[in-house]
mmCIF file of C-alpha atoms in Angstrom:
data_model
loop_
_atom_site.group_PDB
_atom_site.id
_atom_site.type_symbol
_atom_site.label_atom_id
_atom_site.label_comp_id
_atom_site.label_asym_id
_atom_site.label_seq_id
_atom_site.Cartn_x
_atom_site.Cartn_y
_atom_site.Cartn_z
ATOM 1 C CA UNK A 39 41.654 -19.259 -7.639
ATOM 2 C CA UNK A 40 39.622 -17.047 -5.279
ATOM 3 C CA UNK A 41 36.153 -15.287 -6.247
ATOM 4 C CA UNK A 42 35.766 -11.796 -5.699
ATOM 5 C CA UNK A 43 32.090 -10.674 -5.024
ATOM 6 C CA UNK A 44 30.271 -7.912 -7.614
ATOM 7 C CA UNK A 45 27.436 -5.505 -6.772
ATOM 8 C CA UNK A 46 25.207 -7.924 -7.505
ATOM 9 C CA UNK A 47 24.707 -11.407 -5.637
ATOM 10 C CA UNK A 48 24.529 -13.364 -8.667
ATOM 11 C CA UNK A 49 27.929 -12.419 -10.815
ATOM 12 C CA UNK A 50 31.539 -13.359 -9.461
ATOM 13 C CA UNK A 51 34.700 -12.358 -10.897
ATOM 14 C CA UNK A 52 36.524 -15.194 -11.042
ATOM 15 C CA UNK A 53 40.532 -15.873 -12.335
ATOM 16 C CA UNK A 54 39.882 -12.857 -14.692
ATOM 17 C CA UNK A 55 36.494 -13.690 -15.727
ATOM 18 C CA UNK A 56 33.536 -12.354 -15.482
ATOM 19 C CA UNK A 57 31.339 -15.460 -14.724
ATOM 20 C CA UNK A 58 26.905 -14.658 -14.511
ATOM 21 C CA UNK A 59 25.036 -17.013 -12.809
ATOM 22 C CA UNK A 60 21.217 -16.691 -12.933
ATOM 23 C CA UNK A 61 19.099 -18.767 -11.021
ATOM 24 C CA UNK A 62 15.135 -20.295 -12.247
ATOM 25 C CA UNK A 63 12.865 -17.484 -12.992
ATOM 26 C CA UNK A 64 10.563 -16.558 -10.317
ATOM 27 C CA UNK A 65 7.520 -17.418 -11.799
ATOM 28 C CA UNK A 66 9.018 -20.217 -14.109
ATOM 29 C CA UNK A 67 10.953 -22.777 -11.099
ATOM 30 C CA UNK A 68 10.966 -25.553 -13.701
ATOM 31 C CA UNK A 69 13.480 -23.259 -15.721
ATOM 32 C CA UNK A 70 17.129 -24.962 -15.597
ATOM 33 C CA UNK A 71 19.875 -21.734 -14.075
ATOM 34 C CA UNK A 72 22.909 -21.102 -16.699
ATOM 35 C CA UNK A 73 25.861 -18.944 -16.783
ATOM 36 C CA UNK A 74 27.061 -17.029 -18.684
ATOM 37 C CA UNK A 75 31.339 -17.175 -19.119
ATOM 38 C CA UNK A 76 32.747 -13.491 -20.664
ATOM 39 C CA UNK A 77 36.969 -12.981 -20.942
ATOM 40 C CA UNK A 78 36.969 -8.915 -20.379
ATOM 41 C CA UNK A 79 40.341 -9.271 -22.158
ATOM 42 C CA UNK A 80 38.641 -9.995 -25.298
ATOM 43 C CA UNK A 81 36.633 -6.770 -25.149
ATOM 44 C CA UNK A 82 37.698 -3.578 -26.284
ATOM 45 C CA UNK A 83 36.010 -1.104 -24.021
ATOM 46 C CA UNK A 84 33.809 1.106 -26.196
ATOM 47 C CA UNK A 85 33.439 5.240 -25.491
ATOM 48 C CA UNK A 86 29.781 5.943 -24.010
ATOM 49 C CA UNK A 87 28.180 7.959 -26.401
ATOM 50 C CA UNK A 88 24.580 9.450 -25.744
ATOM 51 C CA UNK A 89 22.028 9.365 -28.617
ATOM 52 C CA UNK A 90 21.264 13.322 -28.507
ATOM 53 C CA UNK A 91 24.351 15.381 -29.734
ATOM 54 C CA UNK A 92 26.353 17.448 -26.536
ATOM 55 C CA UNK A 93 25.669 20.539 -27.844
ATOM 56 C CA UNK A 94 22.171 19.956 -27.637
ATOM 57 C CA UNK A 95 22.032 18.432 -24.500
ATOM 58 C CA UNK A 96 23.702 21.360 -22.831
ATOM 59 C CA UNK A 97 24.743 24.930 -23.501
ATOM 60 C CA UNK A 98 28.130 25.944 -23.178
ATOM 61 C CA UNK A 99 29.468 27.479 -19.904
ATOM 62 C CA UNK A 100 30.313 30.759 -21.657
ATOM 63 C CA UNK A 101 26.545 31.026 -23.201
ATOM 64 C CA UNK A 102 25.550 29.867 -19.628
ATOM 65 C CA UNK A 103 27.379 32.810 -18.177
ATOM 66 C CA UNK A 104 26.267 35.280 -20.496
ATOM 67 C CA UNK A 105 22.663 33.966 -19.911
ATOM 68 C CA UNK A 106 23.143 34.668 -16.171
ATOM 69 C CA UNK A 107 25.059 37.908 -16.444
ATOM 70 C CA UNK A 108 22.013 39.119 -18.664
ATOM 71 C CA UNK A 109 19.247 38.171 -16.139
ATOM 72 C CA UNK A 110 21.489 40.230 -13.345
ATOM 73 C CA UNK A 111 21.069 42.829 -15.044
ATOM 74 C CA UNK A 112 17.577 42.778 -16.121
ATOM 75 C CA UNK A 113 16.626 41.862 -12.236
ATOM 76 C CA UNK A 114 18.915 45.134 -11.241
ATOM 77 C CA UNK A 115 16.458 47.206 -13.422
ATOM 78 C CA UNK A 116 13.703 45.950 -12.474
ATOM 79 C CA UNK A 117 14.616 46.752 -8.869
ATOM 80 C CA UNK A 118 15.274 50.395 -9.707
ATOM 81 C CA UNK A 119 11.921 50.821 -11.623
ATOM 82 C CA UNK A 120 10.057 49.222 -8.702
ATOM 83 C CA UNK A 121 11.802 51.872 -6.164
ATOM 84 C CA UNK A 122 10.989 54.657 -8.260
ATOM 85 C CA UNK A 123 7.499 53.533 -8.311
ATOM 86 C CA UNK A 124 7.559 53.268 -4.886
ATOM 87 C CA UNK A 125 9.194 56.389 -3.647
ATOM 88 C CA UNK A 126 6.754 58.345 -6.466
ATOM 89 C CA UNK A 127 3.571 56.392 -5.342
ATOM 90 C CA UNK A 128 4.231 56.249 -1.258
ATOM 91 C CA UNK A 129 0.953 57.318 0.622
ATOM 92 C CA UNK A 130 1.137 59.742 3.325
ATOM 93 C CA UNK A 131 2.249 59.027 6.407
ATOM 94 C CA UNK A 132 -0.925 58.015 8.733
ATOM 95 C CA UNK A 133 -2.855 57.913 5.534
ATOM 96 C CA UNK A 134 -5.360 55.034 5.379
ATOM 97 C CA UNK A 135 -5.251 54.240 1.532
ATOM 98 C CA UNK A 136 -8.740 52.484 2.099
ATOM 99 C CA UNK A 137 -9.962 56.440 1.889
ATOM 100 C CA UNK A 138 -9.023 56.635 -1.919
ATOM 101 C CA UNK A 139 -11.060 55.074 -4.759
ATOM 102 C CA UNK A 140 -9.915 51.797 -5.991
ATOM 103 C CA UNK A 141 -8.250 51.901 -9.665
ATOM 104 C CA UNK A 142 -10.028 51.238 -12.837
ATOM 105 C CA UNK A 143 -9.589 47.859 -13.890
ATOM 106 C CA UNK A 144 -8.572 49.734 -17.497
ATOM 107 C CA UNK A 145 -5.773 52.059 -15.753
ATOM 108 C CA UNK A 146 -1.970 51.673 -16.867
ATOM 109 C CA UNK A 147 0.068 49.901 -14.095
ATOM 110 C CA UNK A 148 3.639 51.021 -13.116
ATOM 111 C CA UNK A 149 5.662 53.677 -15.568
ATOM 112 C CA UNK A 150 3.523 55.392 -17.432
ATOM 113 C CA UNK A 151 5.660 57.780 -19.019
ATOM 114 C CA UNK A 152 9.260 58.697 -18.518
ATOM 115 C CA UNK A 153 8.698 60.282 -14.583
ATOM 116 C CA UNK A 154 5.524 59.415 -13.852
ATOM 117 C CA UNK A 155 3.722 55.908 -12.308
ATOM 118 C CA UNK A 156 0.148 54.958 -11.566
ATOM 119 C CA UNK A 157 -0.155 55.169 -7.566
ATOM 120 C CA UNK A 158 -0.819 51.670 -5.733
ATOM 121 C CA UNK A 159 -1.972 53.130 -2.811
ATOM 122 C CA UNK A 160 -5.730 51.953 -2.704
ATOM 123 C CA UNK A 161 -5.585 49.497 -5.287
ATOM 124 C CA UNK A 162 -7.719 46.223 -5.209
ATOM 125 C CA UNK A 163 -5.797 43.631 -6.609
ATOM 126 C CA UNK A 164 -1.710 42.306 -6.068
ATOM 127 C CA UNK A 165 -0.936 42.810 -9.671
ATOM 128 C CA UNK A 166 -1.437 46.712 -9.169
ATOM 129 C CA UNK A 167 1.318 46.398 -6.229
ATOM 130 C CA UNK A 168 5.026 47.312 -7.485
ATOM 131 C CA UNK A 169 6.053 43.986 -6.756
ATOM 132 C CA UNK A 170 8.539 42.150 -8.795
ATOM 133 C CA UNK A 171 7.648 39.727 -11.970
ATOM 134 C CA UNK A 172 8.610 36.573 -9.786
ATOM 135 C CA UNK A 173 6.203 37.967 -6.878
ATOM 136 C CA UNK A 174 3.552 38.695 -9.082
ATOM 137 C CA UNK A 175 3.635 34.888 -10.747
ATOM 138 C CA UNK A 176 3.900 33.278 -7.079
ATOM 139 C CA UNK A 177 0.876 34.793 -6.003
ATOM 140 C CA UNK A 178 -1.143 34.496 -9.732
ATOM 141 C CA UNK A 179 0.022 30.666 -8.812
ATOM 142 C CA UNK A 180 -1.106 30.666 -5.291
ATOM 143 C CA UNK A 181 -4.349 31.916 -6.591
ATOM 144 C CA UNK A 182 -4.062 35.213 -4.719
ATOM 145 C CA UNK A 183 -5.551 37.836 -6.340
ATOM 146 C CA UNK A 184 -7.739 40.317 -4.409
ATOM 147 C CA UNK A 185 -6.396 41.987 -1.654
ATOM 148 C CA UNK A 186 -8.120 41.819 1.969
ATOM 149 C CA UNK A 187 -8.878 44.848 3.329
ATOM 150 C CA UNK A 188 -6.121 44.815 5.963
ATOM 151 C CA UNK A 189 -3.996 43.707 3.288
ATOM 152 C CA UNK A 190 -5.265 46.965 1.068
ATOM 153 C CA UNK A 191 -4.664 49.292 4.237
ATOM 154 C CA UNK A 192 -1.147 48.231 5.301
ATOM 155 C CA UNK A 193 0.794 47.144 2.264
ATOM 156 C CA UNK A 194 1.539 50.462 0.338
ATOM 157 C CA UNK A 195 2.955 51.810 3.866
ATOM 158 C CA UNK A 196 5.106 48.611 4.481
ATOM 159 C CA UNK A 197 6.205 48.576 0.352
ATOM 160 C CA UNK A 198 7.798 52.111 1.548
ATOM 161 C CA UNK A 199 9.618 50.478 4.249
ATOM 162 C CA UNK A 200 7.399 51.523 6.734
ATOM 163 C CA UNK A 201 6.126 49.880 10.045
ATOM 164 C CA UNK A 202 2.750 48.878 10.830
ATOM 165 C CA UNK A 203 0.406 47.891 13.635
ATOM 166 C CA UNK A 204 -2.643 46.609 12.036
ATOM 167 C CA UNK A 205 -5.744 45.336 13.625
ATOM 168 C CA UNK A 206 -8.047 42.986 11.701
ATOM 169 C CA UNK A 207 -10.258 39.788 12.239
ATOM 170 C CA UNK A 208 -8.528 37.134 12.476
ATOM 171 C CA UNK A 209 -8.578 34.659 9.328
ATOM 172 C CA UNK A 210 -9.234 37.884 7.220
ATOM 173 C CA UNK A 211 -5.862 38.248 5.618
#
């Protein structure tokens, strides 16, 4: 009969057996080696079965696509909202939004009624941008919160979609 290695170094199949050898424990070499000697005809393969139920382990695919469809179409309004905060809010062209007062930290931010939003042009602090939710958390997470003063001048012209040549010290935002 011929041996057929296994993954592992240290079992052989051998004549249709499944034949273990172990050798003396590394930190017992007094230890005598033994094998163990399994038939696989003898054993009925069992089903693998995991302790936590499937349906809690996953959610369907049809809940799954739901779930996705449905957070589509909350990011689609969000983008609408945010563009008609931004085409209702844009600054002047040439304007220098560092002219206008900051916000009040108390003010509403974004829609404040059906037509109307609270401008971001001179505003102080990222979370007064129309930016989206996932922007918003990124930078809360980075730990940017205050805008730089170059950052306060040229952001609500490039939200519009507008270019800019800034000038500013470097390392200052």
């Amino acid at each position: 009969p011929t041996t057929v290695p296994f993954p592992s170094r240290r079992s052989w199949l051998f004549a249709g057996q499944l034949i273990l050898r172990v050798g003396p424990h590394q930190s017992h070499p007094d230890k005598k080696e033994f094998s163990l000697l399994i038939n696989p005809s003898h054993l009925k393969p069992k089903p693998l079965r995991s302790p936590i139920p499937s349906s809690e382990m996953r959610t369907p695919k049809s809940k799954n696509r739901r779930f996705r469809k449905q957070r589509r179409v909350l990011d689609v309004q969000e983008i609408e909202l945010l563009k008609k905060w931004m085409e209702f809010g844009k600054p002047d062209r040439g304007s220098n939004p560092l002219s206008l007062p900051p916000l009040p930290r108390d003010s509403k931010i974004g829609r404040i009624d059906a037509n109307t939003f609270s401008r971001y042009a001179g505003c102080e602090f990222f979370s007064q941008l129309p930016l989206s939710k996932k922007t918003k958390d990124g930078l809360r997470q980075a730990e940017y919160i205050k805008m730089t003063e170059i950052q306060r001048a040229s952001l609500p012209h490039s939200l519009c979609g507008r270019d800019i040549l800034g000038a500013s010290k470097t390392g200052s935002g």
